[in-house]
GROMACS .gro file of N, CA and C in nm:
model
  444
    1MET      N    1  -0.528  -0.573   2.079
    1MET     CA    2  -0.460  -0.473   2.004
    1MET      C    3  -0.352  -0.547   1.939
    2PRO      N    4  -0.309  -0.538   1.805
    2PRO     CA    5  -0.212  -0.604   1.739
    2PRO      C    6  -0.077  -0.550   1.795
    3HIS      N    7   0.017  -0.653   1.803
    3HIS     CA    8   0.154  -0.606   1.843
    3HIS      C    9   0.245  -0.627   1.723
    4ASP      N   10   0.349  -0.542   1.730
    4ASP     CA   11   0.448  -0.540   1.613
    4ASP      C   12   0.528  -0.667   1.600
    5VAL      N   13   0.544  -0.729   1.478
    5VAL     CA   14   0.617  -0.846   1.447
    5VAL      C   15   0.683  -0.813   1.314
    6ALA      N   16   0.812  -0.812   1.318
    6ALA     CA   17   0.890  -0.786   1.202
    6ALA      C   18   0.860  -0.858   1.084
    7THR      N   19   0.822  -0.970   1.098
    7THR     CA   20   0.796  -1.080   0.984
    7THR      C   21   0.661  -1.065   0.926
    8ARG      N   22   0.583  -0.982   0.982
    8ARG     CA   23   0.442  -0.979   0.925
    8ARG      C   24   0.427  -0.839   0.840
    9TRP      N   25   0.420  -0.845   0.699
    9TRP     CA   26   0.433  -0.733   0.603
    9TRP      C   27   0.330  -0.623   0.636
   10ASN      N   28   0.196  -0.671   0.674
   10ASN     CA   29   0.075  -0.568   0.681
   10ASN      C   30   0.063  -0.531   0.823
   11LEU      N   31   0.146  -0.557   0.931
   11LEU     CA   32   0.132  -0.530   1.061
   11LEU      C   33   0.103  -0.383   1.092
   12THR      N   34   0.184  -0.296   1.032
   12THR     CA   35   0.169  -0.173   1.047
   12THR      C   36   0.044  -0.107   1.004
   13PHE      N   37  -0.019  -0.169   0.899
   13PHE     CA   38  -0.161  -0.132   0.849
   13PHE      C   39  -0.250  -0.177   0.973
   14ASP      N   40  -0.235  -0.295   1.014
   14ASP     CA   41  -0.331  -0.352   1.116
   14ASP      C   42  -0.318  -0.269   1.241
   15ILE      N   43  -0.205  -0.224   1.288
   15ILE     CA   44  -0.194  -0.144   1.414
   15ILE      C   45  -0.241  -0.006   1.387
   16LEU      N   46  -0.222   0.045   1.279
   16LEU     CA   47  -0.282   0.196   1.251
   16LEU      C   48  -0.438   0.171   1.241
   17GLU      N   49  -0.493   0.060   1.176
   17GLU     CA   50  -0.623   0.050   1.168
   17GLU      C   51  -0.698   0.043   1.311
   18TYR      N   52  -0.635  -0.043   1.408
   18TYR     CA   53  -0.675  -0.042   1.525
   18TYR      C   54  -0.672   0.091   1.600
   19ALA      N   55  -0.545   0.151   1.590
   19ALA     CA   56  -0.547   0.280   1.670
   19ALA      C   57  -0.643   0.381   1.626
   20VAL      N   58  -0.650   0.403   1.481
   20VAL     CA   59  -0.750   0.503   1.435
   20VAL      C   60  -0.893   0.471   1.475
   21GLY      N   61  -0.919   0.347   1.474
   21GLY     CA   62  -1.052   0.305   1.513
   21GLY      C   63  -1.094   0.307   1.657
   22HIS      N   64  -0.980   0.319   1.722
   22HIS     CA   65  -0.994   0.326   1.885
   22HIS      C   66  -0.955   0.451   1.936
   23ARG      N   67  -0.940   0.569   1.846
   23ARG     CA   68  -0.870   0.683   1.891
   23ARG      C   69  -0.921   0.747   2.019
   24LYS      N   70  -1.072   0.721   2.045
   24LYS     CA   71  -1.129   0.797   2.152
   24LYS      C   72  -1.077   0.721   2.281
   25ALA      N   73  -1.082   0.591   2.269
   25ALA     CA   74  -1.043   0.517   2.398
   25ALA      C   75  -0.890   0.537   2.416
   26ILE      N   76  -0.797   0.538   2.309
   26ILE     CA   77  -0.663   0.560   2.333
   26ILE      C   78  -0.640   0.689   2.389
   27ASP      N   79  -0.713   0.806   2.339
   27ASP     CA   80  -0.702   0.939   2.408
   27ASP      C   81  -0.747   0.938   2.539
   28THR      N   82  -0.861   0.872   2.576
   28THR     CA   83  -0.888   0.878   2.700
   28THR      C   84  -0.797   0.810   2.803
   29ALA      N   85  -0.743   0.693   2.770
   29ALA     CA   86  -0.638   0.624   2.844
   29ALA      C   87  -0.515   0.698   2.864
   30THR      N   88  -0.471   0.754   2.756
   30THR     CA   89  -0.343   0.837   2.770
   30THR      C   90  -0.354   0.971   2.834
   31GLN      N   91  -0.474   1.016   2.853
   31GLN     CA   92  -0.486   1.154   2.915
   31GLN      C   93  -0.503   1.140   3.069
   32ARG      N   94  -0.510   1.020   3.114
   32ARG     CA   95  -0.548   0.998   3.252
   32ARG      C   96  -0.405   0.980   3.337
   33ARG      N   97  -0.373   1.078   3.414
   33ARG     CA   98  -0.250   1.085   3.491
   33ARG      C   99  -0.230   0.962   3.567
   34ASP      N  100  -0.331   0.914   3.632
   34ASP     CA  101  -0.319   0.800   3.734
   34ASP      C  102  -0.262   0.672   3.651
   35LEU      N  103  -0.278   0.668   3.515
   35LEU     CA  104  -0.246   0.542   3.441
   35LEU      C  105  -0.107   0.552   3.405
   36GLY      N  106  -0.045   0.665   3.413
   36GLY     CA  107   0.109   0.693   3.381
   36GLY      C  108   0.133   0.693   3.220
   37LEU      N  109   0.034   0.701   3.143
   37LEU     CA  110   0.049   0.687   3.004
   37LEU      C  111   0.059   0.809   2.922
   38ARG      N  112   0.065   0.935   2.996
   38ARG     CA  113   0.053   1.045   2.933
   38ARG      C  114   0.168   1.072   2.823
   39LYS      N  115   0.294   1.012   2.840
   39LYS     CA  116   0.410   1.014   2.741
   39LYS      C  117   0.361   0.954   2.605
   40PHE      N  118   0.257   0.883   2.593
   40PHE     CA  119   0.203   0.808   2.484
   40PHE      C  120   0.096   0.873   2.402
   41GLU      N  121   0.059   0.980   2.479
   41GLU     CA  122  -0.056   1.074   2.420
   41GLU      C  123  -0.014   1.124   2.284
   42LEU      N  124  -0.100   1.118   2.197
   42LEU     CA  125  -0.062   1.175   2.050
   42LEU      C  126  -0.147   1.301   2.039
   43ALA      N  127  -0.070   1.411   1.970
   43ALA     CA  128  -0.141   1.513   1.954
   43ALA      C  129  -0.218   1.501   1.812
   44ASP      N  130  -0.300   1.596   1.779
   44ASP     CA  131  -0.405   1.587   1.674
   44ASP      C  132  -0.321   1.565   1.537
   45HIS      N  133  -0.209   1.641   1.514
   45HIS     CA  134  -0.142   1.638   1.396
   45HIS      C  135  -0.065   1.474   1.382
   46LYS      N  136  -0.040   1.413   1.487
   46LYS     CA  137   0.013   1.280   1.472
   46LYS      C  138  -0.100   1.188   1.441
   47TRP      N  139  -0.222   1.215   1.494
   47TRP     CA  140  -0.339   1.131   1.457
   47TRP      C  141  -0.370   1.150   1.317
   48ASP      N  142  -0.334   1.258   1.264
   48ASP     CA  143  -0.364   1.293   1.106
   48ASP      C  144  -0.260   1.216   1.030
   49ILE      N  145  -0.130   1.207   1.083
   49ILE     CA  146  -0.031   1.112   1.012
   49ILE      C  147  -0.073   0.971   1.024
   50ALA      N  148  -0.111   0.930   1.129
   50ALA     CA  149  -0.159   0.785   1.143
   50ALA      C  150  -0.266   0.752   1.053
   51ARG      N  151  -0.370   0.839   1.029
   51ARG     CA  152  -0.490   0.831   0.947
   51ARG      C  153  -0.441   0.825   0.798
   52GLN      N  154  -0.344   0.922   0.757
   52GLN     CA  155  -0.312   0.920   0.623
   52GLN      C  156  -0.220   0.802   0.596
   53LEU      N  157  -0.143   0.752   0.682
   53LEU     CA  158  -0.056   0.643   0.654
   53LEU      C  159  -0.146   0.523   0.637
   54TRP      N  160  -0.235   0.528   0.733
   54TRP     CA  161  -0.337   0.389   0.715
   54TRP      C  162  -0.402   0.388   0.582
   55ASP      N  163  -0.433   0.510   0.532
   55ASP     CA  164  -0.505   0.514   0.402
   55ASP      C  165  -0.404   0.479   0.285
   56VAL      N  166  -0.291   0.513   0.295
   56VAL     CA  167  -0.213   0.478   0.183
   56VAL      C  168  -0.172   0.333   0.174
   57LEU      N  169  -0.155   0.281   0.310
   57LEU     CA  170  -0.104   0.139   0.320
   57LEU      C  171  -0.214   0.033   0.278
   58LYS      N  172  -0.354   0.090   0.269
   58LYS     CA  173  -0.446   0.001   0.243
   58LYS      C  174  -0.445  -0.078   0.112
   59ILE      N  175  -0.404  -0.003   0.013
   59ILE     CA  176  -0.380  -0.087  -0.119
   59ILE      C  177  -0.278  -0.207  -0.109
   60LEU      N  178  -0.181  -0.176  -0.024
   60LEU     CA  179  -0.071  -0.284  -0.009
   60LEU      C  180  -0.144  -0.392   0.070
   61LYS      N  181  -0.214  -0.374   0.175
   61LYS     CA  182  -0.294  -0.472   0.256
   61LYS      C  183  -0.386  -0.540   0.159
   62ASP      N  184  -0.481  -0.475   0.085
   62ASP     CA  185  -0.567  -0.530  -0.006
   62ASP      C  186  -0.505  -0.639  -0.088
   63THR      N  187  -0.405  -0.586  -0.164
   63THR     CA  188  -0.336  -0.671  -0.266
   63THR      C  189  -0.278  -0.781  -0.200
   64THR      N  190  -0.214  -0.791  -0.081
   64THR     CA  191  -0.170  -0.901  -0.015
   64THR      C  192  -0.279  -1.001   0.028
   65LEU      N  193  -0.399  -0.946   0.061
   65LEU     CA  194  -0.513  -1.029   0.084
   65LEU      C  195  -0.561  -1.095  -0.038
   66PHE      N  196  -0.572  -1.018  -0.142
   66PHE     CA  197  -0.619  -1.077  -0.275
   66PHE      C  198  -0.526  -1.199  -0.302
   67PHE      N  199  -0.382  -1.191  -0.302
   67PHE     CA  200  -0.286  -1.287  -0.348
   67PHE      C  201  -0.278  -1.398  -0.244
   68SER      N  202  -0.342  -1.372  -0.119
   68SER     CA  203  -0.335  -1.477  -0.016
   68SER      C  204  -0.453  -1.567  -0.037
   69CYS      N  205  -0.564  -1.523  -0.108
   69CYS     CA  206  -0.694  -1.609  -0.126
   69CYS      C  207  -0.690  -1.683  -0.236
   70SER      N  208  -0.593  -1.659  -0.327
   70SER     CA  209  -0.584  -1.747  -0.449
   70SER      C  210  -0.435  -1.769  -0.482
   71THR      N  211  -0.423  -1.855  -0.590
   71THR     CA  212  -0.280  -1.881  -0.628
   71THR      C  213  -0.252  -1.754  -0.718
   72PRO      N  214  -0.142  -1.690  -0.674
   72PRO     CA  215  -0.103  -1.585  -0.775
   72PRO      C  216  -0.020  -1.636  -0.896
   73ASN      N  217  -0.038  -1.579  -0.997
   73ASN     CA  218   0.017  -1.614  -1.124
   73ASN      C  219   0.065  -1.491  -1.194
   74LEU      N  220   0.148  -1.503  -1.292
   74LEU     CA  221   0.224  -1.399  -1.364
   74LEU      C  222   0.121  -1.298  -1.416
   75ASN      N  223   0.009  -1.353  -1.478
   75ASN     CA  224  -0.087  -1.252  -1.544
   75ASN      C  225  -0.176  -1.172  -1.446
   76THR      N  226  -0.169  -1.202  -1.320
   76THR     CA  227  -0.238  -1.110  -1.219
   76THR      C  228  -0.139  -1.027  -1.159
   77ILE      N  229  -0.026  -1.053  -1.147
   77ILE     CA  230   0.092  -0.984  -1.075
   77ILE      C  231   0.106  -0.847  -1.143
   78ILE      N  232   0.132  -0.833  -1.277
   78ILE     CA  233   0.161  -0.726  -1.352
   78ILE      C  234   0.040  -0.622  -1.334
   79PRO      N  235  -0.081  -0.668  -1.359
   79PRO     CA  236  -0.192  -0.562  -1.341
   79PRO      C  237  -0.222  -0.517  -1.203
   80ALA      N  238  -0.170  -0.601  -1.099
   80ALA     CA  239  -0.166  -0.557  -0.947
   80ALA      C  240  -0.068  -0.452  -0.932
   81MET      N  241   0.054  -0.462  -0.981
   81MET     CA  242   0.152  -0.376  -0.966
   81MET      C  243   0.118  -0.242  -1.034
   82ASP      N  244   0.047  -0.255  -1.164
   82ASP     CA  245   0.005  -0.123  -1.223
   82ASP      C  246  -0.105  -0.050  -1.135
   83LEU      N  247  -0.192  -0.131  -1.064
   83LEU     CA  248  -0.298  -0.075  -0.977
   83LEU      C  249  -0.223   0.011  -0.847
   84ILE      N  250  -0.127  -0.074  -0.795
   84ILE     CA  251  -0.057  -0.008  -0.699
   84ILE      C  252   0.019   0.115  -0.737
   85ASP      N  253   0.083   0.117  -0.845
   85ASP     CA  254   0.158   0.229  -0.896
   85ASP      C  255   0.063   0.333  -0.917
   86GLU      N  256  -0.064   0.304  -0.984
   86GLU     CA  257  -0.146   0.421  -1.004
   86GLU      C  258  -0.189   0.495  -0.879
   87ARG      N  259  -0.222   0.389  -0.770
   87ARG     CA  260  -0.270   0.458  -0.643
   87ARG      C  261  -0.163   0.537  -0.591
   88LEU      N  262  -0.040   0.485  -0.585
   88LEU     CA  263   0.076   0.551  -0.510
   88LEU      C  264   0.095   0.695  -0.585
   89THR      N  265   0.085   0.693  -0.711
   89THR     CA  266   0.117   0.814  -0.794
   89THR      C  267  -0.002   0.915  -0.750
   90ASN      N  268  -0.134   0.867  -0.736
   90ASN     CA  269  -0.233   0.961  -0.700
   90ASN      C  270  -0.206   1.012  -0.559
   91TYR      N  271  -0.167   0.920  -0.480
   91TYR     CA  272  -0.142   0.972  -0.334
   91TYR      C  273  -0.037   1.062  -0.317
   92SER      N  274   0.086   1.045  -0.420
   92SER     CA  275   0.197   1.146  -0.412
   92SER      C  276   0.157   1.284  -0.455
   93HIS      N  277   0.047   1.286  -0.545
   93HIS     CA  278   0.013   1.415  -0.596
   93HIS      C  279  -0.107   1.485  -0.537
   94ASN      N  280  -0.164   1.407  -0.441
   94ASN     CA  281  -0.279   1.473  -0.373
   94ASN      C  282  -0.224   1.553  -0.259
   95ARG      N  283  -0.293   1.689  -0.277
   95ARG     CA  284  -0.243   1.772  -0.167
   95ARG      C  285  -0.300   1.758  -0.025
   96LYS      N  286  -0.406   1.674  -0.003
   96LYS     CA  287  -0.454   1.637   0.118
   96LYS      C  288  -0.355   1.561   0.210
   97TYR      N  289  -0.270   1.505   0.139
   97TYR     CA  290  -0.166   1.445   0.228
   97TYR      C  291  -0.042   1.529   0.266
   98LEU      N  292  -0.004   1.492   0.399
   98LEU     CA  293   0.113   1.570   0.431
   98LEU      C  294   0.232   1.546   0.362
   99PRO      N  295   0.334   1.638   0.351
   99PRO     CA  296   0.458   1.606   0.291
   99PRO      C  297   0.532   1.493   0.327
  100ALA      N  298   0.533   1.460   0.450
  100ALA     CA  299   0.601   1.337   0.507
  100ALA      C  300   0.548   1.206   0.434
  101ILE      N  301   0.395   1.214   0.427
  101ILE     CA  302   0.337   1.083   0.363
  101ILE      C  303   0.374   1.092   0.233
  102CYS      N  304   0.379   1.209   0.146
  102CYS     CA  305   0.400   1.210   0.005
  102CYS      C  306   0.546   1.166  -0.017
  103ALA      N  307   0.640   1.199   0.068
  103ALA     CA  308   0.783   1.162   0.053
  103ALA      C  309   0.796   0.998   0.073
  104ALA      N  310   0.726   0.951   0.171
  104ALA     CA  311   0.705   0.798   0.188
  104ALA      C  312   0.661   0.728   0.081
  105VAL      N  313   0.558   0.797   0.023
  105VAL     CA  314   0.489   0.724  -0.102
  105VAL      C  315   0.576   0.727  -0.212
  106ASN      N  316   0.657   0.832  -0.228
  106ASN     CA  317   0.763   0.838  -0.344
  106ASN      C  318   0.872   0.724  -0.325
  107LEU      N  319   0.909   0.717  -0.199
  107LEU     CA  320   1.007   0.601  -0.191
  107LEU      C  321   0.942   0.474  -0.203
  108ALA      N  322   0.823   0.449  -0.162
  108ALA     CA  323   0.758   0.326  -0.189
  108ALA      C  324   0.740   0.305  -0.353
  109LYS      N  325   0.693   0.403  -0.405
  109LYS     CA  326   0.689   0.406  -0.556
  109LYS      C  327   0.812   0.379  -0.642
  110ARG      N  328   0.922   0.436  -0.580
  110ARG     CA  329   1.046   0.392  -0.653
  110ARG      C  330   1.097   0.262  -0.618
  111THR      N  331   1.070   0.206  -0.513
  111THR     CA  332   1.086   0.052  -0.475
  111THR      C  333   1.010  -0.012  -0.569
  112LEU      N  334   0.870   0.003  -0.584
  112LEU     CA  335   0.786  -0.079  -0.677
  112LEU      C  336   0.831  -0.074  -0.804
  113ASN      N  337   0.881   0.046  -0.852
  113ASN     CA  338   0.916   0.058  -0.997
  113ASN      C  339   1.051  -0.010  -1.028
  114ARG      N  340   1.130  -0.038  -0.922
  114ARG     CA  341   1.258  -0.105  -0.950
  114ARG      C  342   1.231  -0.250  -0.962
  115TYR      N  343   1.123  -0.311  -0.888
  115TYR     CA  344   1.084  -0.450  -0.912
  115TYR      C  345   1.004  -0.449  -1.045
  116TYR      N  346   0.942  -0.353  -1.075
  116TYR     CA  347   0.842  -0.369  -1.178
  116TYR      C  348   0.932  -0.370  -1.328
  117GLN      N  349   1.049  -0.288  -1.314
  117GLN     CA  350   1.155  -0.286  -1.424
  117GLN      C  351   1.210  -0.423  -1.441
  118LEU      N  352   1.219  -0.503  -1.348
  118LEU     CA  353   1.276  -0.635  -1.359
  118LEU      C  354   1.182  -0.728  -1.461
  119THR      N  355   1.037  -0.692  -1.458
  119THR     CA  356   0.963  -0.764  -1.537
  119THR      C  357   0.982  -0.724  -1.682
  120ASP      N  358   1.031  -0.606  -1.706
  120ASP     CA  359   1.065  -0.562  -1.859
  120ASP      C  360   1.165  -0.652  -1.923
  121SER      N  361   1.263  -0.703  -1.843
  121SER     CA  362   1.364  -0.780  -1.910
  121SER      C  363   1.343  -0.918  -1.891
  122SER      N  364   1.211  -0.969  -1.845
  122SER     CA  365   1.173  -1.102  -1.856
  122SER      C  366   1.077  -1.141  -1.952
  123GLU      N  367   1.115  -1.230  -2.036
  123GLU     CA  368   1.026  -1.261  -2.138
  123GLU      C  369   0.914  -1.349  -2.083
  124VAL      N  370   0.935  -1.422  -1.968
  124VAL     CA  371   0.839  -1.500  -1.911
  124VAL      C  372   0.718  -1.422  -1.894
  125TYR      N  373   0.734  -1.291  -1.824
  125TYR     CA  374   0.607  -1.217  -1.794
  125TYR      C  375   0.533  -1.179  -1.908
  126ARG      N  376   0.610  -1.136  -2.031
  126ARG     CA  377   0.537  -1.097  -2.159
  126ARG      C  378   0.459  -1.212  -2.213
  127ILE      N  379   0.536  -1.331  -2.214
  127ILE     CA  380   0.471  -1.445  -2.265
  127ILE      C  381   0.339  -1.485  -2.181
  128ALA      N  382   0.347  -1.484  -2.046
  128ALA     CA  383   0.234  -1.522  -1.970
  128ALA      C  384   0.111  -1.433  -2.004
  129MET      N  385   0.149  -1.299  -2.022
  129MET     CA  386   0.038  -1.201  -2.059
  129MET      C  387  -0.023  -1.221  -2.207
  130VAL      N  388   0.063  -1.245  -2.294
  130VAL     CA  389   0.015  -1.261  -2.438
  130VAL      C  390  -0.067  -1.411  -2.437
  131LEU      N  391  -0.031  -1.509  -2.353
  131LEU     CA  392  -0.092  -1.623  -2.363
  131LEU      C  393  -0.217  -1.652  -2.276
  132HIS      N  394  -0.246  -1.536  -2.193
  132HIS     CA  395  -0.366  -1.536  -2.099
  132HIS      C  396  -0.488  -1.508  -2.192
  133PRO      N  397  -0.590  -1.594  -2.197
  133PRO     CA  398  -0.699  -1.569  -2.276
  133PRO      C  399  -0.760  -1.433  -2.264
  134TRP      N  400  -0.761  -1.359  -2.157
  134TRP     CA  401  -0.831  -1.233  -2.133
  134TRP      C  402  -0.733  -1.121  -2.169
  135HIS      N  403  -0.605  -1.122  -2.147
  135HIS     CA  404  -0.517  -1.019  -2.164
  135HIS      C  405  -0.458  -1.018  -2.310
  136LYS      N  406  -0.398  -1.135  -2.361
  136LYS     CA  407  -0.349  -1.130  -2.501
  136LYS      C  408  -0.264  -0.999  -2.519
  137LEU      N  409  -0.280  -0.945  -2.640
  137LEU     CA  410  -0.195  -0.820  -2.665
  137LEU      C  411  -0.272  -0.689  -2.616
  138LEU      N  412  -0.397  -0.698  -2.590
  138LEU     CA  413  -0.479  -0.586  -2.540
  138LEU      C  414  -0.402  -0.506  -2.411
  139TYR      N  415  -0.338  -0.600  -2.311
  139TYR     CA  416  -0.292  -0.544  -2.196
  139TYR      C  417  -0.160  -0.430  -2.249
  140PHE      N  418  -0.098  -0.493  -2.336
  140PHE     CA  419   0.028  -0.402  -2.379
  140PHE      C  420  -0.018  -0.274  -2.464
  141LYS      N  421  -0.133  -0.286  -2.538
  141LYS     CA  422  -0.178  -0.177  -2.610
  141LYS      C  423  -0.234  -0.087  -2.520
  142THR      N  424  -0.308  -0.115  -2.422
  142THR     CA  425  -0.380  -0.020  -2.328
  142THR      C  426  -0.285   0.031  -2.229
  143THR      N  427  -0.160  -0.037  -2.193
  143THR     CA  428  -0.077   0.028  -2.109
  143THR      C  429   0.037   0.111  -2.178
  144GLY      N  430   0.033   0.114  -2.326
  144GLY     CA  431   0.133   0.209  -2.391
  144GLY      C  432   0.258   0.137  -2.419
  145TRP      N  433   0.274   0.009  -2.418
  145TRP     CA  434   0.397  -0.052  -2.456
  145TRP      C  435   0.436  -0.034  -2.608
  146LYS      N  436   0.555  -0.011  -2.626
  146LYS     CA  437   0.598   0.002  -2.768
  146LYS      C  438   0.622  -0.134  -2.832
  147ASP      N  439   0.578  -0.128  -2.973
  147ASP     CA  440   0.587  -0.262  -3.045
  147ASP      C  441   0.744  -0.281  -3.060
  148SER      N  442   0.784  -0.421  -3.039
  148SER     CA  443   0.922  -0.441  -3.054
  148SER      C  444   0.931  -0.592  -3.082
   0.00000   0.00000   0.00000
Protein backbone atom coordinates (compact mmCIF):
# COMPACT_ATOMS: atom_id res chain seq x y z
CA MET A 1 0.00 0.00 0.00
CA PRO A 2 1.45 3.42 -0.92
CA HIS A 3 2.37 5.79 1.91
CA ASP A 4 1.86 9.54 1.77
CA VAL A 5 4.96 11.58 0.92
CA ALA A 6 4.53 15.34 0.56
CA THR A 7 7.10 15.63 -2.25
CA ARG A 8 5.35 13.18 -4.59
CA TRP A 9 2.73 14.99 -6.67
CA ASN A 10 0.62 12.04 -7.68
CA LEU A 11 0.69 10.10 -4.45
CA THR A 12 -2.90 11.01 -3.57
CA PHE A 13 -3.98 9.45 -6.86
CA ASP A 14 -1.88 6.33 -6.17
CA ILE A 15 -3.32 5.94 -2.66
CA LEU A 16 -6.88 6.40 -3.90
CA GLU A 17 -6.30 3.95 -6.74
CA TYR A 18 -5.01 1.37 -4.28
CA ALA A 19 -7.82 1.96 -1.79
CA VAL A 20 -10.62 1.89 -4.38
CA GLY A 21 -9.12 -1.23 -5.96
CA HIS A 22 -8.87 -2.96 -2.59
CA ARG A 23 -12.12 -1.68 -1.10
CA LYS A 24 -13.46 -5.13 -0.27
CA ALA A 25 -10.32 -6.10 1.64
CA ILE A 26 -10.17 -2.72 3.41
CA ASP A 27 -13.84 -2.96 4.39
CA THR A 28 -13.30 -6.50 5.70
CA ALA A 29 -10.25 -5.48 7.75
CA THR A 30 -11.83 -2.36 9.23
CA GLN A 31 -15.06 -4.18 10.18
CA ARG A 32 -13.26 -6.71 12.36
CA ARG A 33 -13.37 -5.57 15.98
CA ASP A 34 -10.47 -7.78 17.02
CA LEU A 35 -8.11 -5.78 14.79
CA GLY A 36 -9.03 -2.47 16.39
CA LEU A 37 -9.46 -0.72 13.02
CA ARG A 38 -13.16 0.20 13.23
CA LYS A 39 -12.34 3.91 13.53
CA PHE A 40 -10.86 3.73 9.99
CA GLU A 41 -13.98 2.19 8.44
CA LEU A 42 -15.38 4.29 5.58
CA ALA A 43 -19.10 4.75 4.99
CA ASP A 44 -20.38 4.28 1.44
CA HIS A 45 -20.55 8.04 0.79
CA LYS A 46 -16.85 8.36 1.73
CA TRP A 47 -16.02 5.63 -0.77
CA ASP A 48 -18.01 7.62 -3.36
CA ILE A 49 -15.86 10.67 -2.63
CA ALA A 50 -12.68 8.59 -2.92
CA ARG A 51 -13.79 7.11 -6.27
CA GLN A 52 -14.79 10.49 -7.70
CA LEU A 53 -11.58 12.15 -6.54
CA TRP A 54 -9.56 9.31 -8.07
CA ASP A 55 -11.46 9.81 -11.33
CA VAL A 56 -10.74 13.55 -11.40
CA LEU A 57 -7.05 13.20 -10.48
CA LYS A 58 -6.42 10.68 -13.27
CA ILE A 59 -5.86 13.39 -15.92
CA LEU A 60 -3.13 14.94 -13.77
CA LYS A 61 -1.45 11.57 -13.20
CA ASP A 62 -1.62 10.75 -16.92
CA THR A 63 -0.14 14.13 -17.84
CA THR A 64 2.70 13.70 -15.36
CA LEU A 65 3.49 10.26 -16.77
CA PHE A 66 3.39 11.61 -20.33
CA PHE A 67 5.92 14.31 -19.53
CA SER A 68 8.05 11.92 -17.47
CA CYS A 69 8.47 9.57 -20.45
CA SER A 70 9.74 12.20 -22.84
CA THR A 71 11.42 15.55 -22.86
CA PRO A 72 8.74 18.18 -22.32
CA ASN A 73 8.90 21.16 -24.60
CA LEU A 74 6.88 24.31 -25.00
CA ASN A 75 4.82 23.08 -27.93
CA THR A 76 3.48 20.12 -25.91
CA ILE A 77 2.83 21.97 -22.66
CA ILE A 78 0.15 24.33 -23.99
CA PRO A 79 -2.01 21.59 -25.60
CA ALA A 80 -1.63 19.50 -22.42
CA MET A 81 -2.84 22.45 -20.34
CA ASP A 82 -5.75 22.83 -22.77
CA LEU A 83 -6.67 19.17 -22.32
CA ILE A 84 -6.50 19.42 -18.53
CA ASP A 85 -8.62 22.58 -18.60
CA GLU A 86 -11.20 20.89 -20.83
CA ARG A 87 -11.42 17.86 -18.55
CA LEU A 88 -11.65 19.98 -15.41
CA THR A 89 -14.42 22.04 -17.01
CA ASN A 90 -16.32 18.84 -17.86
CA TYR A 91 -15.88 17.49 -14.32
CA SER A 92 -17.06 20.76 -12.75
CA HIS A 93 -20.29 20.70 -14.80
CA ASN A 94 -20.98 16.98 -14.51
CA ARG A 95 -23.85 16.37 -12.08
CA LYS A 96 -22.60 12.88 -11.25
CA TYR A 97 -19.85 14.46 -9.13
CA LEU A 98 -20.59 15.55 -5.58
CA PRO A 99 -20.59 19.30 -4.81
CA ALA A 100 -17.37 18.94 -2.78
CA ILE A 101 -15.60 17.37 -5.77
CA CYS A 102 -16.92 20.09 -8.10
CA ALA A 103 -15.68 22.78 -5.68
CA ALA A 104 -12.23 21.17 -5.56
CA VAL A 105 -12.18 20.93 -9.36
CA ASN A 106 -13.05 24.62 -9.64
CA LEU A 107 -10.13 25.50 -7.34
CA ALA A 108 -7.81 23.34 -9.45
CA LYS A 109 -9.11 24.99 -12.61
CA ARG A 110 -8.52 28.44 -11.14
CA THR A 111 -4.92 27.48 -10.30
CA LEU A 112 -4.34 26.04 -13.78
CA ASN A 113 -5.74 29.18 -15.40
CA ARG A 114 -3.45 31.37 -13.32
CA TYR A 115 -0.45 29.53 -14.78
CA TYR A 116 -1.99 29.40 -18.23
CA GLN A 117 -2.41 33.19 -18.25
CA LEU A 118 1.32 33.53 -17.67
CA THR A 119 1.88 31.91 -21.06
CA ASP A 120 -0.23 34.65 -22.67
CA SER A 121 2.32 37.25 -21.65
CA SER A 122 5.27 35.18 -22.86
CA GLU A 123 6.28 35.57 -26.48
CA VAL A 124 8.42 32.45 -26.17
CA TYR A 125 5.36 30.20 -25.94
CA ARG A 126 3.73 31.76 -29.00
CA ILE A 127 6.96 31.59 -31.00
CA ALA A 128 7.46 27.92 -30.04
CA MET A 129 3.94 27.09 -31.20
CA VAL A 130 4.29 28.97 -34.50
CA LEU A 131 7.68 27.44 -35.28
CA HIS A 132 6.54 23.90 -34.54
CA PRO A 133 5.96 22.10 -37.88
CA TRP A 134 2.66 20.57 -36.78
CA HIS A 135 1.08 23.50 -34.89
CA LYS A 136 2.10 26.60 -36.84
CA LEU A 137 -0.81 29.08 -36.76
CA LEU A 138 -3.43 26.33 -36.78
CA TYR A 139 -3.31 25.97 -33.00
CA PHE A 140 -4.14 29.63 -32.45
CA LYS A 141 -6.96 29.55 -35.01
CA THR A 142 -8.61 26.40 -33.63
CA THR A 143 -8.40 27.60 -30.01
CA GLY A 144 -9.94 30.98 -30.83
CA TRP A 145 -7.02 33.33 -30.27
CA LYS A 146 -7.57 36.83 -31.61
CA ASP A 147 -5.28 38.21 -34.31
CA SER A 148 -2.80 40.71 -32.89
